[in-house]
Structures are given as C-alpha cells and as structure tokens.
Tab-separated table of C-alpha atoms in Angstrom:
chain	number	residue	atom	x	y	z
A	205	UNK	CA	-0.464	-24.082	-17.917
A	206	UNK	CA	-2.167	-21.107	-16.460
A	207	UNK	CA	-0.023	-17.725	-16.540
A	208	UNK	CA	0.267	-14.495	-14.187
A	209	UNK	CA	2.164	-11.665	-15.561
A	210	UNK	CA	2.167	-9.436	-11.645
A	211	UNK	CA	3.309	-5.881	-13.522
A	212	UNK	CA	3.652	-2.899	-11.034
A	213	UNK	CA	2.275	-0.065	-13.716
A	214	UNK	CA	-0.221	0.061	-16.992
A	215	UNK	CA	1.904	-1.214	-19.459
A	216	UNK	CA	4.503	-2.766	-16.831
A	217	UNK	CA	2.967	-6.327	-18.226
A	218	UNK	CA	3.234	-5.797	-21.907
A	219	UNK	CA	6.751	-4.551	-21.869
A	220	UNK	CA	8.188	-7.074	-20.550
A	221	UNK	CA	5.843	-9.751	-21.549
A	222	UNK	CA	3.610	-8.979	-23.828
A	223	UNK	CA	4.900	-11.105	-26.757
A	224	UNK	CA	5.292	-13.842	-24.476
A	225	UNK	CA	1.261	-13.283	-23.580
A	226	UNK	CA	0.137	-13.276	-26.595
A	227	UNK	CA	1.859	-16.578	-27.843
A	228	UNK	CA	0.813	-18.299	-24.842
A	229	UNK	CA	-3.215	-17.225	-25.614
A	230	UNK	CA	-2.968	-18.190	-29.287
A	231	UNK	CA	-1.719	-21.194	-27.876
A	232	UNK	CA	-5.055	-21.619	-25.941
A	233	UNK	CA	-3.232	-21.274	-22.551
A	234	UNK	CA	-5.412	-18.984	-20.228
A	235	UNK	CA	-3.373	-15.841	-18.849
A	236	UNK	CA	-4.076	-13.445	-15.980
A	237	UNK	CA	-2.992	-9.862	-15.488
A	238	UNK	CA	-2.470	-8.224	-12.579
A	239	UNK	CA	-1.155	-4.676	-12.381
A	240	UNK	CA	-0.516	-3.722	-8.171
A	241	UNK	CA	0.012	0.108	-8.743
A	242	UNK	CA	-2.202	3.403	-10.128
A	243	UNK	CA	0.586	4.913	-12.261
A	244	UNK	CA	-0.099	8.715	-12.851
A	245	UNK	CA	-0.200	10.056	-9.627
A	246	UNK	CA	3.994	10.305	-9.238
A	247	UNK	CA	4.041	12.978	-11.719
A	248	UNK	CA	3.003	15.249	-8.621
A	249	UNK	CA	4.977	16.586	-5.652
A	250	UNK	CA	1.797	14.929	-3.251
A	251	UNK	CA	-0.004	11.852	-3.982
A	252	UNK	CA	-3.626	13.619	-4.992
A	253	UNK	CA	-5.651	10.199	-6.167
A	254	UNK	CA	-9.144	12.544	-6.998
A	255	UNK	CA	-6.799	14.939	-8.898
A	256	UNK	CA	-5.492	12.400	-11.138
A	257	UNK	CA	-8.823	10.310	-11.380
A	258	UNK	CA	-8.418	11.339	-15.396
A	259	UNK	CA	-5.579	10.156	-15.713
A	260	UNK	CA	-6.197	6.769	-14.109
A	261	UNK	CA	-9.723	5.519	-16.146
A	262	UNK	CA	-7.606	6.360	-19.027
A	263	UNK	CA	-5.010	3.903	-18.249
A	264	UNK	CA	-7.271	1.310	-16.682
A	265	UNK	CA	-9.163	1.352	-20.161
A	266	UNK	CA	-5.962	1.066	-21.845
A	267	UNK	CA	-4.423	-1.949	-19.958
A	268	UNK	CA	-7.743	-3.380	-20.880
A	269	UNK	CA	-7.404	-2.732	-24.090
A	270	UNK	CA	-3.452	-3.883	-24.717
A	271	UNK	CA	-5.297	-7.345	-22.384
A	272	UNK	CA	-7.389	-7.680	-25.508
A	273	UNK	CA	-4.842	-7.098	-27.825
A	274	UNK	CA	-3.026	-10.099	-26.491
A	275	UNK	CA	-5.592	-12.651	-25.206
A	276	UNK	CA	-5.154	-12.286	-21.307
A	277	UNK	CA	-8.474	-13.623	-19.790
A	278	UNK	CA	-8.537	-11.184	-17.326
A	279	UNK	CA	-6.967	-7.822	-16.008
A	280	UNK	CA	-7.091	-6.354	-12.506
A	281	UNK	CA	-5.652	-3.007	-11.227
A	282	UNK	CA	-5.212	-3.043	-7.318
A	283	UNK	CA	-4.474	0.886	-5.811
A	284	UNK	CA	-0.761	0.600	-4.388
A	285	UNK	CA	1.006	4.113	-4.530
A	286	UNK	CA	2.726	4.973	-7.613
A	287	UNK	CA	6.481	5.072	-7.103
A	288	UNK	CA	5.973	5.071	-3.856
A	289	UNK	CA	5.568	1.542	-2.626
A	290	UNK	CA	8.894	1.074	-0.429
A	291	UNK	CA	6.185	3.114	1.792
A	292	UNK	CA	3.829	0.471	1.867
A	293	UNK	CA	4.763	-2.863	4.610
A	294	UNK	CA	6.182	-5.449	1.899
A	295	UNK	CA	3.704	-7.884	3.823
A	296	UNK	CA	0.770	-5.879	2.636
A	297	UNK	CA	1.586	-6.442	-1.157
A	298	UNK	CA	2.196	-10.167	-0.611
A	299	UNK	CA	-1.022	-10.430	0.952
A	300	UNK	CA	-2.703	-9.357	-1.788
A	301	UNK	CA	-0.274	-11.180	-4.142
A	302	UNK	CA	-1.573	-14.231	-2.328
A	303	UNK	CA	-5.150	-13.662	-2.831
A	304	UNK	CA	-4.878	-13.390	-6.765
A	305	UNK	CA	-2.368	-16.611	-6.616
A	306	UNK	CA	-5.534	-18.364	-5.009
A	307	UNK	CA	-8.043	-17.264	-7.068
A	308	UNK	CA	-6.172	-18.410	-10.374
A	309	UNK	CA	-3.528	-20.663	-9.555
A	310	UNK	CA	-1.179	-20.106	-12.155
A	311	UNK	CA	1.344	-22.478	-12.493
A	312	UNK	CA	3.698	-20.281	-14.200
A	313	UNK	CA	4.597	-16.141	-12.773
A	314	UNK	CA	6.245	-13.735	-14.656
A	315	UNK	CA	7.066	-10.557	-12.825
A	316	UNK	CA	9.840	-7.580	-12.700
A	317	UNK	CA	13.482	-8.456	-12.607
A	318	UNK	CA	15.221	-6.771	-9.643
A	319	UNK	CA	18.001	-5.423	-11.722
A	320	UNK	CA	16.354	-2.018	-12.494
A	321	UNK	CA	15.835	1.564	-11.614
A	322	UNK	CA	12.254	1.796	-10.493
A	323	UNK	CA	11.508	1.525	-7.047
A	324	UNK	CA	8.007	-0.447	-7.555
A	325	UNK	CA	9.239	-3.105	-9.807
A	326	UNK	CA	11.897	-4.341	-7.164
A	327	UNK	CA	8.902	-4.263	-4.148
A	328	UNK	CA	6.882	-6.555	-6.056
A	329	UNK	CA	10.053	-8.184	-7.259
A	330	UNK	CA	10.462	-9.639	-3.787
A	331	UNK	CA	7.118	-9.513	-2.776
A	332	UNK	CA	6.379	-11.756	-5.362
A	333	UNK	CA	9.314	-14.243	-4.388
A	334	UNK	CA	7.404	-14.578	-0.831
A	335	UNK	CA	4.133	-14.509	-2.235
A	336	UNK	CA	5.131	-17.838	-4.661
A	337	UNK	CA	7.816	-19.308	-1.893
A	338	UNK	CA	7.595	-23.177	-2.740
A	339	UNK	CA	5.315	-24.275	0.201
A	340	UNK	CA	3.575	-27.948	0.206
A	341	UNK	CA	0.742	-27.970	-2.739
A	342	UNK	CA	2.170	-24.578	-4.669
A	343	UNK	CA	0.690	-24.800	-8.387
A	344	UNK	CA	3.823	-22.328	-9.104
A	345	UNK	CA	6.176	-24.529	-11.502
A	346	UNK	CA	7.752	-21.792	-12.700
A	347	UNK	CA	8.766	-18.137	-11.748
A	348	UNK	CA	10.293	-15.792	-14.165
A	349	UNK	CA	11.627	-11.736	-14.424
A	350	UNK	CA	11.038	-9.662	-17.229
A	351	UNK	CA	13.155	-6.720	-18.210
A	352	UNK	CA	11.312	-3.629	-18.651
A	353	UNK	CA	13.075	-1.182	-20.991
A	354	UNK	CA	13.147	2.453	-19.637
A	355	UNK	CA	13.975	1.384	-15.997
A	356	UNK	CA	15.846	-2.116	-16.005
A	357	UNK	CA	18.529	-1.137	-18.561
A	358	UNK	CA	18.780	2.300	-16.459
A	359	UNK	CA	19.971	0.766	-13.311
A	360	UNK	CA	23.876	0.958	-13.527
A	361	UNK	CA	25.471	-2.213	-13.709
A	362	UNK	CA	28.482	-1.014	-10.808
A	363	UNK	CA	25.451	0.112	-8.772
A	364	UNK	CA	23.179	-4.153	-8.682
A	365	UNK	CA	24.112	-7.063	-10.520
A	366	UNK	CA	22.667	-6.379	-14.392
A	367	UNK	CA	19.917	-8.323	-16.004
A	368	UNK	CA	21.030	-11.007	-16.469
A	369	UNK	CA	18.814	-13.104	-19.158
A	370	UNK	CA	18.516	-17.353	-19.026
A	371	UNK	CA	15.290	-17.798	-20.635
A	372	UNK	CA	14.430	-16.643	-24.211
A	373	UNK	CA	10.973	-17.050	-25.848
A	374	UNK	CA	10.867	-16.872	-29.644
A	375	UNK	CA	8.032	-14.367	-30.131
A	376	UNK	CA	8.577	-13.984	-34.465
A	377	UNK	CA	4.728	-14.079	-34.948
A	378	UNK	CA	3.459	-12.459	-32.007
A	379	UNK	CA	5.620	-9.006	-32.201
A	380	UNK	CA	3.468	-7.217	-33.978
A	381	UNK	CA	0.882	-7.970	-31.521
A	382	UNK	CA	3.366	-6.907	-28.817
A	383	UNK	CA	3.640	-4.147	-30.368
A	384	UNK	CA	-0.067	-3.138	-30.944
A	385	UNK	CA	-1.146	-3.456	-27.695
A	386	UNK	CA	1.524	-1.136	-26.885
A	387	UNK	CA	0.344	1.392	-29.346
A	388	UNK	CA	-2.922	0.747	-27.059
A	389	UNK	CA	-0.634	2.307	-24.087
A	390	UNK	CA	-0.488	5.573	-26.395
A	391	UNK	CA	-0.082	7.649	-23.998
A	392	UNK	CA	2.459	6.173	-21.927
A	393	UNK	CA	5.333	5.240	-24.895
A	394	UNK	CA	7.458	8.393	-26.280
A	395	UNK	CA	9.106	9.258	-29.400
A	396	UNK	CA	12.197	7.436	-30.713
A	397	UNK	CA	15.124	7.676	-29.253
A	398	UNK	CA	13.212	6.856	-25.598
A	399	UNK	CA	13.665	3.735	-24.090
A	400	UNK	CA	10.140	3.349	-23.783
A	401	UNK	CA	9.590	4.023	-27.901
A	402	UNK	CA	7.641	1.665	-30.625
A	403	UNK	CA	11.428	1.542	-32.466
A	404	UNK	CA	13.125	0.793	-28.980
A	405	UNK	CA	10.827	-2.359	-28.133
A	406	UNK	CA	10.977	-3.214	-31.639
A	407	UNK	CA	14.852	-2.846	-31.448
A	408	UNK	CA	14.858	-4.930	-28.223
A	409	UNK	CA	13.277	-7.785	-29.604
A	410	UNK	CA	14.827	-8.112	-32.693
A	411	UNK	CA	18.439	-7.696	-30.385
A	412	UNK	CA	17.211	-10.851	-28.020
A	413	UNK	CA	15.817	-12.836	-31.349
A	414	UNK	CA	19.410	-12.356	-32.484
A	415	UNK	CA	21.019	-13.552	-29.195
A	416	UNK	CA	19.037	-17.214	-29.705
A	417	UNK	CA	18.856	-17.699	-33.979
A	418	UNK	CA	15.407	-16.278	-34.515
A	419	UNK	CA	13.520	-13.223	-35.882
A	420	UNK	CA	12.504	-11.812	-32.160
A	421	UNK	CA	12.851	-12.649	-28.859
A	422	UNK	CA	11.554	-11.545	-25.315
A	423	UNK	CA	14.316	-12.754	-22.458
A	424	UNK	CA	13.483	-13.521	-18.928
A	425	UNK	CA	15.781	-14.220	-15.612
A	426	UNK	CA	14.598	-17.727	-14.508
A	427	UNK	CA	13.538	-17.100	-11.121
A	428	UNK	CA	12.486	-20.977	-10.263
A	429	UNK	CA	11.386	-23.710	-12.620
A	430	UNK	CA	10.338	-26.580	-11.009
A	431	UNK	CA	10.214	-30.333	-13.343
C-alpha cells in the first residue's frame, strides 16, 4: 500500500504518526508527507510571512529531516495560514488535497482527528473527508485520525466528543525512531511536563502499547476502511 500522512504543521505528521511511518518504510511500503500549513507565523499579532522567513526554512529543513528519519519518500509544505485556516474557503484546501491524492494515490490516509483544540487540524480534518469521499475508482482503502498530543487531549471532552481510538499499531521497534525524528523537530518540542515533550510522547506510547498487550503503541480513529 502507498501511505499519506496530510499533517497541518512541521511535526503535525510525526506526532501522530510517526511510529506508524516508520514501520510502514522498513516494511518497504512507500509513504508521502504532506504538511498544508507554514507554522511560525501565529506567534504574531499579524500574519508577517517575510518576517518569519527564519523561522520557516528552519522548519521546512527539519520536517525534512524527521522525513528521513522515518523513510517517507517524499515531503511537501504547501503555504496555508498558520492557525488561521477557518479563514481560508474549506474548498480551497480540498483542492489542493486533491491534487497530491492524484499525484500519489495512496491507498491508505492518515490525517488529524477532529477531537482537538487546534483550529487547523479540524479544517483539514474535514477537508480531508471531502477530498478522499469514496467516489467510483478512489485508490483510498483506508482513512484514519491521529491524535496529536498538545492539542487533541486539550479539547475538553463536555466541549466535542473525545478521541476516541479503534485502531492501534504496535510500533515496539520503531519508537525510538519516532522519537528521533522528533528530536529532529528540536525546536518545536518543550521540556517535560509539556504535552508536546520527548517523556510525554514516550509516555503516550508506552500508555497505548499497554491498552493492546505490547511494548508501544500509536492509536488512530478509523475514519473508513474499505475490504
């Protein structure tokens, strides 16, 4: 099978996936990246792109970098706004959704859960659901939703229904690679006790490995599987 992880930020895709990536590749599958928004530039009151141009090769040479880490054949970083995409006409991101779902035809998706905090993950959460609707000839067989810790476990449960996990891949030999390539996001993670911490993501995987019998696990709402 051919796999697209559809992450809204730099590091988005190894989060909430990247163990999964990286047992797929050693597997010889073929994996795609593809990360729809800058990142950075939300850290200021006004959207200033040139201001934060910095800030943005550093984390396009990083998501590279984490890509290597696990084996994804390819990475692309589109331009959306960052945390500000309910702006942006949902048509416009399935568009270009689309054009990346023709140019690889992945028969398997993995993209943001809706059950979470940040505003970006749930646009391309739905834009993703139109983008991979089950038309005549789709090569999607299956659609899944990461969690991604330091926004999904945020969201209230009283406030959406909580994440909600159905799928579980045993990822015992490929954590430490998870978790190199997110040392490769350096300076995106934060010190213990963050959410988005080394010891957190360790923490989380060894908490879903426990859930299904083994050593680590990543979990994923099914979205659509298809047989």
């Amino acid at each position: 099978m051919t796999t697209m992880v559809i992450a809204a930020h730099p590091d988005d895709e190894v989060l909430g996936a990247g163990g999964f990536v990286a047992k797929l590749c050693a597997a010889g599958e073929e994996v795609h990246h593809l990360i729809l928004a800058e990142g950075a530039t939300s850290r200021d009151d006004a959207r200033d792109v040139a201001a934060r141009d910095g800030d943005l090769s550093e984390l396009a040479r990083c998501a590279h970098n984490a890509a290597d880490i696990v084996g994804a054949a390819s990475v692309t970083l589109e331009h959306f706004p960052d945390n500000r995409m309910d702006g942006v006409e949902l048509l416009d991101v399935v568009k270009v959704i689309e054009q990346h779902l023709a140019k690889h035809k992945p028969t398997r998706v993995l993209t943001h859960s809706n059950s979470d905090v940040n505003i970006d993950h749930r646009v391309i959460h739905d834009a993703v659901i139109a983008a991979t609707r089950p038309q005549p000839g789709s090569a999607v067989r299956e659609l899944l939703f990461f969690e991604t810790m330091s926004s999904t476990e945020w969201r209230p449960a009283p406030s959406i229904s909580p994440f909600a996990p159905t799928y579980f891949v045993d990822i015992s030999d490929h954590l430490e690679t998870k978790l190199q390539a997110l040392r490769a996001y350096a300076p995106e993670m934060r010190e213990w006790p963050h959410a988005r911490s080394i010891e957190a993501l360790e923490y989380l995987a060894r908490s879903r490995g426990a859930s299904i019998g083994v050593a680590a696990a990543e979990a994923f709402e099914t979205g659509r599987i298809c047989v």
